[in-house]
Coordinates of C-alpha atoms in Angstrom, one line a residue:
M1 CA -30.5 46.9 -68.5
L2 CA -31.7 49.6 -69.9
I3 CA -29.4 50.9 -71.4
S4 CA -29.1 47.1 -71.4
N5 CA -30.7 44.3 -69.5
R6 CA -29.6 44.9 -65.9
R7 CA -26.4 46.0 -65.8
A8 CA -24.7 47.7 -68.4
R9 CA -21.9 46.6 -66.3
I10 CA -18.9 47.3 -68.3
G11 CA -15.6 45.4 -68.0
A12 CA -17.0 43.0 -65.5
G13 CA -13.8 41.4 -64.2
I14 CA -10.7 42.0 -62.1
A15 CA -7.4 40.5 -63.3
L16 CA -7.0 37.0 -62.1
A17 CA -3.7 35.3 -61.5
T18 CA -3.5 31.5 -61.7
S19 CA -4.9 31.0 -58.2
A20 CA -7.9 33.1 -58.9
A21 CA -8.5 31.3 -62.2
L22 CA -8.5 28.1 -60.2
L23 CA -11.0 29.7 -57.9
L24 CA -13.4 30.0 -60.8
S25 CA -12.9 26.4 -61.7
A26 CA -13.2 24.3 -58.3
C27 CA -26.8 46.9 -58.3
S28 CA -36.3 63.8 -52.6
G29 CA -35.9 64.9 -49.4
S30 CA -32.9 66.1 -47.5
A31 CA -30.3 63.8 -46.2
S32 CA -31.2 62.0 -43.0
A33 CA -29.0 62.3 -40.0
D34 CA -27.9 59.2 -38.1
P35 CA -30.5 58.7 -35.4
A36 CA -27.9 58.3 -32.8
S37 CA -25.9 61.4 -33.4
S38 CA -24.0 63.3 -36.0
G39 CA -20.8 62.1 -34.3
S40 CA -21.8 58.4 -34.8
A41 CA -22.7 59.1 -38.4
A42 CA -19.3 60.6 -39.0
K43 CA -17.7 57.6 -37.3
A44 CA -19.6 55.2 -39.5
S45 CA -18.8 57.1 -42.7
T46 CA -15.1 57.0 -42.0
A47 CA -14.9 53.4 -40.7
T48 CA -12.5 51.3 -42.7
S49 CA -13.1 48.0 -40.9
L50 CA -15.1 46.4 -38.0
K51 CA -12.4 47.5 -35.6
D52 CA -13.6 51.1 -36.0
F53 CA -17.0 50.0 -34.6
G54 CA -15.6 47.7 -32.0
S55 CA -17.4 44.5 -33.2
L56 CA -20.0 43.2 -35.6
A57 CA -22.6 43.6 -32.9
D58 CA -21.7 47.3 -32.6
L59 CA -22.0 47.7 -36.4
E60 CA -25.3 46.0 -36.3
K61 CA -26.5 48.4 -33.6
A62 CA -25.4 51.4 -35.6
A63 CA -27.0 50.1 -38.8
E64 CA -30.3 49.4 -37.1
A65 CA -30.3 52.9 -35.6
E66 CA -30.0 54.2 -39.2
G67 CA -32.9 51.9 -40.1
K68 CA -32.5 52.0 -43.9
L69 CA -30.3 50.7 -46.7
N70 CA -30.4 52.1 -50.3
V71 CA -29.4 49.6 -53.0
I72 CA -29.5 50.1 -56.8
A73 CA -29.3 47.9 -59.9
L74 CA -30.0 44.6 -58.1
P75 CA -32.5 42.6 -60.1
H76 CA -33.9 39.7 -58.2
D77 CA -33.0 37.2 -60.9
W78 CA -29.4 38.3 -61.2
A79 CA -27.1 35.9 -59.2
N80 CA -29.8 35.2 -56.7
Y81 CA -30.1 38.8 -55.5
G82 CA -33.7 38.3 -54.7
E83 CA -33.0 35.7 -52.0
I84 CA -29.9 37.7 -50.8
L85 CA -32.0 40.8 -50.2
A86 CA -34.7 38.7 -48.5
A87 CA -32.1 37.0 -46.2
F88 CA -30.7 40.4 -45.2
T89 CA -34.1 41.7 -44.4
K90 CA -35.0 38.6 -42.4
K91 CA -31.7 38.9 -40.4
Y92 CA -32.1 42.6 -39.8
P93 CA -35.8 43.4 -39.8
K94 CA -35.2 46.8 -38.3
I95 CA -33.4 47.9 -41.5
T96 CA -35.7 48.7 -44.5
I97 CA -34.1 48.1 -47.9
S98 CA -35.0 50.6 -50.6
E99 CA -34.4 49.1 -54.0
A100 CA -33.9 51.6 -56.9
S101 CA -33.7 51.0 -60.6
P102 CA -33.0 47.3 -60.7
D103 CA -32.2 47.4 -64.4
A104 CA -29.8 50.3 -64.1
S105 CA -26.3 50.2 -65.6
S106 CA -23.0 50.6 -63.7
A107 CA -22.7 54.1 -65.2
E108 CA -26.3 54.9 -64.2
E109 CA -25.5 53.7 -60.6
I110 CA -22.7 56.3 -60.4
Q111 CA -24.9 59.0 -62.0
A112 CA -27.6 58.3 -59.4
A113 CA -25.1 58.8 -56.7
K114 CA -24.0 62.1 -58.2
T115 CA -27.6 63.3 -58.8
N116 CA -28.8 62.4 -55.3
E117 CA -25.7 63.4 -53.4
G118 CA -26.7 64.9 -50.1
L119 CA -30.1 63.3 -50.2
D120 CA -31.5 60.4 -48.3
T121 CA -32.3 58.7 -51.6
A122 CA -28.7 58.3 -52.7
P123 CA -27.4 54.8 -53.1
D124 CA -25.5 53.5 -50.2
V125 CA -23.7 50.7 -52.1
F126 CA -22.7 49.8 -55.6
D127 CA -22.3 46.5 -57.6
L128 CA -20.2 47.5 -60.6
G129 CA -18.2 46.3 -63.6
L130 CA -14.4 46.9 -63.6
T131 CA -14.1 49.8 -66.1
V132 CA -16.8 51.9 -64.4
T133 CA -15.3 51.0 -61.0
L134 CA -11.8 52.2 -62.0
Q135 CA -13.2 55.4 -63.4
N136 CA -14.9 56.3 -60.2
T137 CA -12.7 55.3 -57.3
D138 CA -13.0 58.8 -55.9
K139 CA -16.7 58.1 -55.2
F140 CA -15.9 55.1 -52.9
A141 CA -15.3 54.8 -49.2
A142 CA -12.4 52.4 -48.3
Y143 CA -13.7 49.4 -46.2
Q144 CA -12.2 46.0 -45.6
V145 CA -14.7 43.4 -44.6
E146 CA -14.0 40.9 -41.7
K147 CA -13.1 38.2 -44.3
W148 CA -10.7 40.5 -46.2
D149 CA -7.7 38.2 -45.9
E150 CA -9.7 35.3 -47.6
I151 CA -10.2 37.4 -50.7
P152 CA -7.5 36.9 -53.4
A153 CA -5.3 40.0 -53.7
Q154 CA -6.0 40.1 -57.4
L155 CA -9.7 40.5 -56.7
K156 CA -9.6 43.5 -54.4
D157 CA -8.3 47.1 -54.3
K158 CA -5.4 47.1 -51.8
D159 CA -7.0 50.0 -49.9
G160 CA -10.5 48.5 -49.8
L161 CA -12.1 51.0 -52.2
F162 CA -13.7 48.1 -54.1
T163 CA -13.7 44.3 -53.8
G164 CA -14.6 41.5 -56.2
D165 CA -17.7 39.7 -55.2
Y166 CA -19.0 37.0 -57.6
G167 CA -18.0 35.8 -61.0
G168 CA -18.6 33.4 -63.8
Y169 CA -17.8 32.4 -67.4
M170 CA -19.1 34.0 -70.6
S171 CA -21.4 31.5 -72.2
I172 CA -24.0 31.0 -74.9
G173 CA -27.6 30.2 -73.9
Y174 CA -30.0 28.9 -76.5
D175 CA -33.5 27.5 -77.0
S176 CA -32.7 23.9 -77.8
S177 CA -36.2 23.3 -79.2
K178 CA -35.5 25.7 -82.0
F179 CA -31.7 25.8 -82.5
P180 CA -28.8 23.3 -82.5
E181 CA -26.1 23.5 -79.9
P182 CA -23.3 25.8 -81.1
K183 CA -20.1 23.9 -81.0
S184 CA -17.9 26.8 -81.9
L185 CA -18.2 30.6 -82.3
D186 CA -18.3 30.3 -86.1
D187 CA -21.4 28.1 -85.9
L188 CA -23.3 31.3 -84.9
K189 CA -22.6 32.7 -88.4
K190 CA -24.6 29.9 -90.0
S191 CA -28.0 30.4 -91.5
E192 CA -29.7 28.4 -88.8
Y193 CA -29.1 31.3 -86.4
K194 CA -30.6 34.0 -88.7
G195 CA -31.7 37.0 -86.7
A196 CA -31.4 35.1 -83.4
V197 CA -28.1 36.0 -81.6
A198 CA -28.4 38.7 -78.9
L199 CA -26.0 40.4 -76.5
N200 CA -26.9 41.4 -73.0
G201 CA -26.6 45.1 -73.8
D202 CA -24.1 47.4 -75.6
P203 CA -20.5 46.4 -75.0
T204 CA -19.5 50.0 -74.7
Q205 CA -21.6 50.1 -71.6
A206 CA -22.5 46.6 -70.6
G207 CA -20.2 44.3 -68.7
A208 CA -21.8 41.1 -70.1
A209 CA -21.7 42.4 -73.7
F210 CA -18.1 43.6 -73.2
A211 CA -17.1 40.1 -72.1
A212 CA -18.9 38.6 -75.1
V213 CA -16.6 40.6 -77.3
G214 CA -13.7 39.5 -75.2
L215 CA -14.7 35.8 -75.6
A216 CA -15.1 36.3 -79.3
T217 CA -11.6 37.8 -79.4
V218 CA -9.8 34.9 -77.7
Q219 CA -11.9 32.3 -79.4
S220 CA -10.9 33.8 -82.7
G221 CA -7.2 33.6 -82.0
G222 CA -6.8 37.1 -80.7
K223 CA -5.3 38.4 -77.4
L224 CA -6.8 40.5 -74.6
D225 CA -4.4 43.3 -75.5
D226 CA -6.5 43.9 -78.7
Y227 CA -10.2 43.2 -78.9
Q228 CA -10.3 43.8 -82.7
K229 CA -10.9 40.2 -83.6
G230 CA -13.9 40.2 -81.3
I231 CA -15.3 43.3 -82.9
D232 CA -14.7 41.7 -86.3
F233 CA -16.6 38.6 -85.3
F234 CA -19.7 40.6 -84.4
A235 CA -19.4 42.6 -87.5
D236 CA -19.5 39.4 -89.5
L237 CA -22.5 38.2 -87.5
Q238 CA -24.2 41.5 -88.4
K239 CA -23.4 41.1 -92.1
A240 CA -24.8 37.6 -92.0
G241 CA -28.0 38.9 -90.6
N242 CA -27.7 36.9 -87.4
L243 CA -27.1 39.6 -84.9
L244 CA -30.3 40.5 -83.0
K245 CA -30.2 44.0 -81.6
V246 CA -32.6 43.4 -78.7
D247 CA -31.4 43.8 -75.1
V248 CA -31.7 40.5 -73.3
T249 CA -34.1 40.3 -70.3
T250 CA -35.8 37.4 -68.5
A251 CA -39.0 38.4 -70.4
T252 CA -37.3 38.4 -73.9
V253 CA -35.9 34.9 -73.2
A254 CA -39.3 33.6 -71.9
S255 CA -41.1 35.0 -74.9
G256 CA -38.6 33.7 -77.4
E257 CA -37.7 37.2 -78.6
T258 CA -34.0 36.5 -77.8
P259 CA -33.5 32.8 -78.5
V260 CA -29.7 32.7 -78.6
V261 CA -27.9 34.8 -76.0
F262 CA -24.3 35.7 -75.0
D263 CA -24.3 36.1 -71.3
W264 CA -22.6 35.0 -68.0
D265 CA -23.2 31.3 -67.4
Y266 CA -25.1 31.9 -64.1
L267 CA -27.5 34.2 -65.9
N268 CA -28.0 31.9 -68.8
A269 CA -28.5 29.0 -66.5
A270 CA -31.3 30.8 -64.6
H271 CA -33.4 31.1 -67.8
T272 CA -34.4 27.4 -67.5
K273 CA -37.0 28.6 -65.0
D274 CA -38.8 30.4 -67.8
N275 CA -37.9 28.2 -70.7
K276 CA -37.5 24.4 -70.0
S277 CA -35.8 24.0 -73.4
W278 CA -33.1 26.6 -72.5
K279 CA -29.6 25.2 -72.4
T280 CA -26.2 26.8 -71.7
V281 CA -22.9 26.1 -73.2
V282 CA -19.4 27.3 -72.3
L283 CA -17.5 26.8 -75.6
P284 CA -14.5 24.5 -75.7
G285 CA -11.2 26.2 -75.9
T286 CA -10.2 29.3 -74.0
G287 CA -12.8 30.5 -71.5
Y288 CA -13.4 34.2 -70.5
A289 CA -14.1 34.8 -66.9
G290 CA -15.0 37.9 -64.9
Y291 CA -16.0 39.2 -61.5
Y292 CA -18.2 42.1 -60.5
N293 CA -17.2 44.4 -57.7
Q294 CA -18.7 45.8 -54.5
A295 CA -18.1 49.4 -53.4
I296 CA -19.5 51.7 -50.7
N297 CA -20.7 55.2 -51.7
K298 CA -18.4 57.7 -50.0
A299 CA -21.5 59.9 -49.5
A300 CA -23.7 57.1 -48.4
P301 CA -26.7 58.5 -46.4
H302 CA -26.6 55.3 -44.3
P303 CA -22.9 54.5 -43.9
A304 CA -23.3 51.9 -41.1
A305 CA -26.0 50.0 -43.0
A306 CA -23.8 50.1 -46.1
R307 CA -20.9 48.5 -44.2
L308 CA -23.2 45.9 -42.6
W309 CA -24.5 45.0 -46.1
Q310 CA -20.9 44.3 -47.2
E311 CA -20.2 42.2 -44.1
F312 CA -23.3 40.1 -45.0
L313 CA -22.4 39.7 -48.6
Y314 CA -18.9 38.4 -47.8
S315 CA -20.0 36.2 -44.9
D316 CA -20.4 32.4 -45.5
E317 CA -24.1 32.9 -45.7
G318 CA -23.9 35.6 -48.4
Q319 CA -21.3 33.8 -50.4
N320 CA -23.3 30.6 -50.5
L321 CA -26.4 32.6 -51.6
W322 CA -24.5 33.8 -54.6
L323 CA -23.3 30.3 -55.2
K324 CA -27.0 29.2 -55.1
G325 CA -27.6 31.6 -58.0
G326 CA -25.0 29.8 -60.1
A327 CA -22.2 32.4 -59.6
R328 CA -18.8 31.7 -58.1
P329 CA -18.3 33.6 -54.9
V330 CA -15.0 35.4 -54.4
R331 CA -14.2 33.5 -51.2
M332 CA -15.0 30.1 -52.8
D333 CA -11.4 28.8 -52.5
A334 CA -11.0 29.7 -48.8
M335 CA -14.5 28.4 -48.0
T336 CA -13.8 25.1 -49.8
K337 CA -10.7 24.7 -47.7
A338 CA -12.6 25.6 -44.5
G339 CA -15.5 23.2 -45.3
T340 CA -18.0 26.1 -45.2
I341 CA -18.9 26.1 -48.9
D342 CA -22.2 24.4 -49.9
K343 CA -20.7 21.3 -51.6
T344 CA -23.9 20.4 -53.4
L345 CA -24.2 23.8 -55.0
A346 CA -20.5 23.9 -55.8
A347 CA -20.7 20.5 -57.5
A348 CA -23.6 21.7 -59.7
L349 CA -21.5 24.5 -61.3
P350 CA -20.7 24.0 -65.0
T351 CA -17.4 22.5 -65.7
A352 CA -14.8 25.2 -66.0
P353 CA -12.6 25.6 -69.1
K354 CA -9.1 24.2 -68.8
D355 CA -7.7 27.5 -70.0
T356 CA -9.2 30.7 -68.6
V357 CA -8.4 34.4 -69.3
V358 CA -9.6 37.6 -67.6
P359 CA -8.4 41.1 -68.8
T360 CA -6.1 43.0 -66.6
E361 CA -7.1 46.6 -65.6
A362 CA -4.9 47.9 -68.4
Q363 CA -6.4 45.5 -71.0
S364 CA -9.9 46.3 -69.9
T365 CA -9.3 50.1 -70.2
A366 CA -7.7 49.7 -73.7
A367 CA -10.6 47.4 -74.8
G368 CA -13.2 49.9 -73.6
K369 CA -11.4 52.7 -75.6
L370 CA -11.3 50.5 -78.7
L371 CA -15.0 49.6 -78.4
G372 CA -15.9 53.2 -78.0
E373 CA -14.1 54.0 -81.2
K374 CA -15.2 51.1 -83.4
W375 CA -18.2 49.2 -82.1
A376 CA -21.0 51.3 -83.5
A377 CA -19.6 51.4 -87.0
A378 CA -18.9 47.7 -87.0
V379 CA -22.5 46.6 -86.3
Q380 CA -24.5 49.4 -87.8

C-alpha cells in the first residue's frame, strides 16, 4: 500500500445494525468512444440499473462492444481478487481487464480518476474505504445491481452511489514459531514483542490501520465516538519500542520483516500460504468489523463494462469468490437463506466475536479528523 500495503483504505466500514453484525458472524491517449455509438455510451453512463439496458444479456453485449475494463488497487492476494479477475475474464473473454496500481490507496484511486479524467486510462470502478468514499460521492455514478434488495440497507447508499461489498474482523496475525499468541491487546506491550508489531499502513490513510486503532479503542474500554484510547495504546506501544514502522505486504510477512501484524482476518489468514507458522487471532471481547465499498466512476471510459463488473461481483459467483478469500460477502445472509452460499467455505470462517462494533459514518468522520490531528505526534 504504498502509501501503505494495498489499500490505504481509510475507514473501511459502513455502519452495521444488528442484522448486519449477524451477517458478519453466520482497488495516455484520448478517451475512447463506445464502439457502438456515442448514443449507446451515453445510455450506459447514465444507466442506474439493468432495466436501463433491458436485460443482463443487453448489458453484456454493450460491455463486450466496449471491450475493456479498467480496475485499480486490486492486489491478487487481497480477498481473492486474483481469482475474481480471472473468473470475470474467463466469463467475458471479449473484455480486456487493465489493472493499474494494485497497491494504490483509496485516496490514490480517486486521484487517478481526477488525473486521468477524459482519458481511456481512467479507472472505471473503485473499491474504497468508507471515509474516502464519503468524501467523494460526487465522483460516483448511481447504480443498483440486480441483487440490490438482498444487500442490507445499512451497507449501501440509498441512491446506489456506493455499496458495501465484503467485510471482516480486525485481527492480529503472528509468526507462532517466534512469538506467543497474544491473549489481549496489552500482551503486545510486553518485551517479547520488541520491535515486532506492525500496522497495515498509516491510519490517517489506510482502512486496515484505521480499524486497528478502532479495535484498540474498544478493547481499551473506549467508545467509537472517541478514538483517543486507541491512539494512546499505540503511543504506549511506540514508547515500549514494540511498534514496527514498516508497511505490511505479503513479502514482508514471508520474509519475517513484519512478524506481528494488525490486519483484517481474511488478509492475515492468507499469509499462511507464505509462512506455515503464521496464525491469526481475533481477540476475545468486543470485535471490530468493517466493509469495503464498490463505486462506479461517473466519468468511466467504459461505463457498460463498469456496470457489468458490479453485476458480476454481486452475483452468487462473485460473492462466493470473496468468501473463498476468507472475506464475508455482503449478500451472505440472503445467500445463506437461499442455499446459494458455499457452506464449506462459510463454515471455515473464524468464529465471530459475540459483541461486534462498526463505526457509523459520523463516528468514522470524527475519528479520521482526530487521527489527522494526533496520530503523527503520538507515534513519532
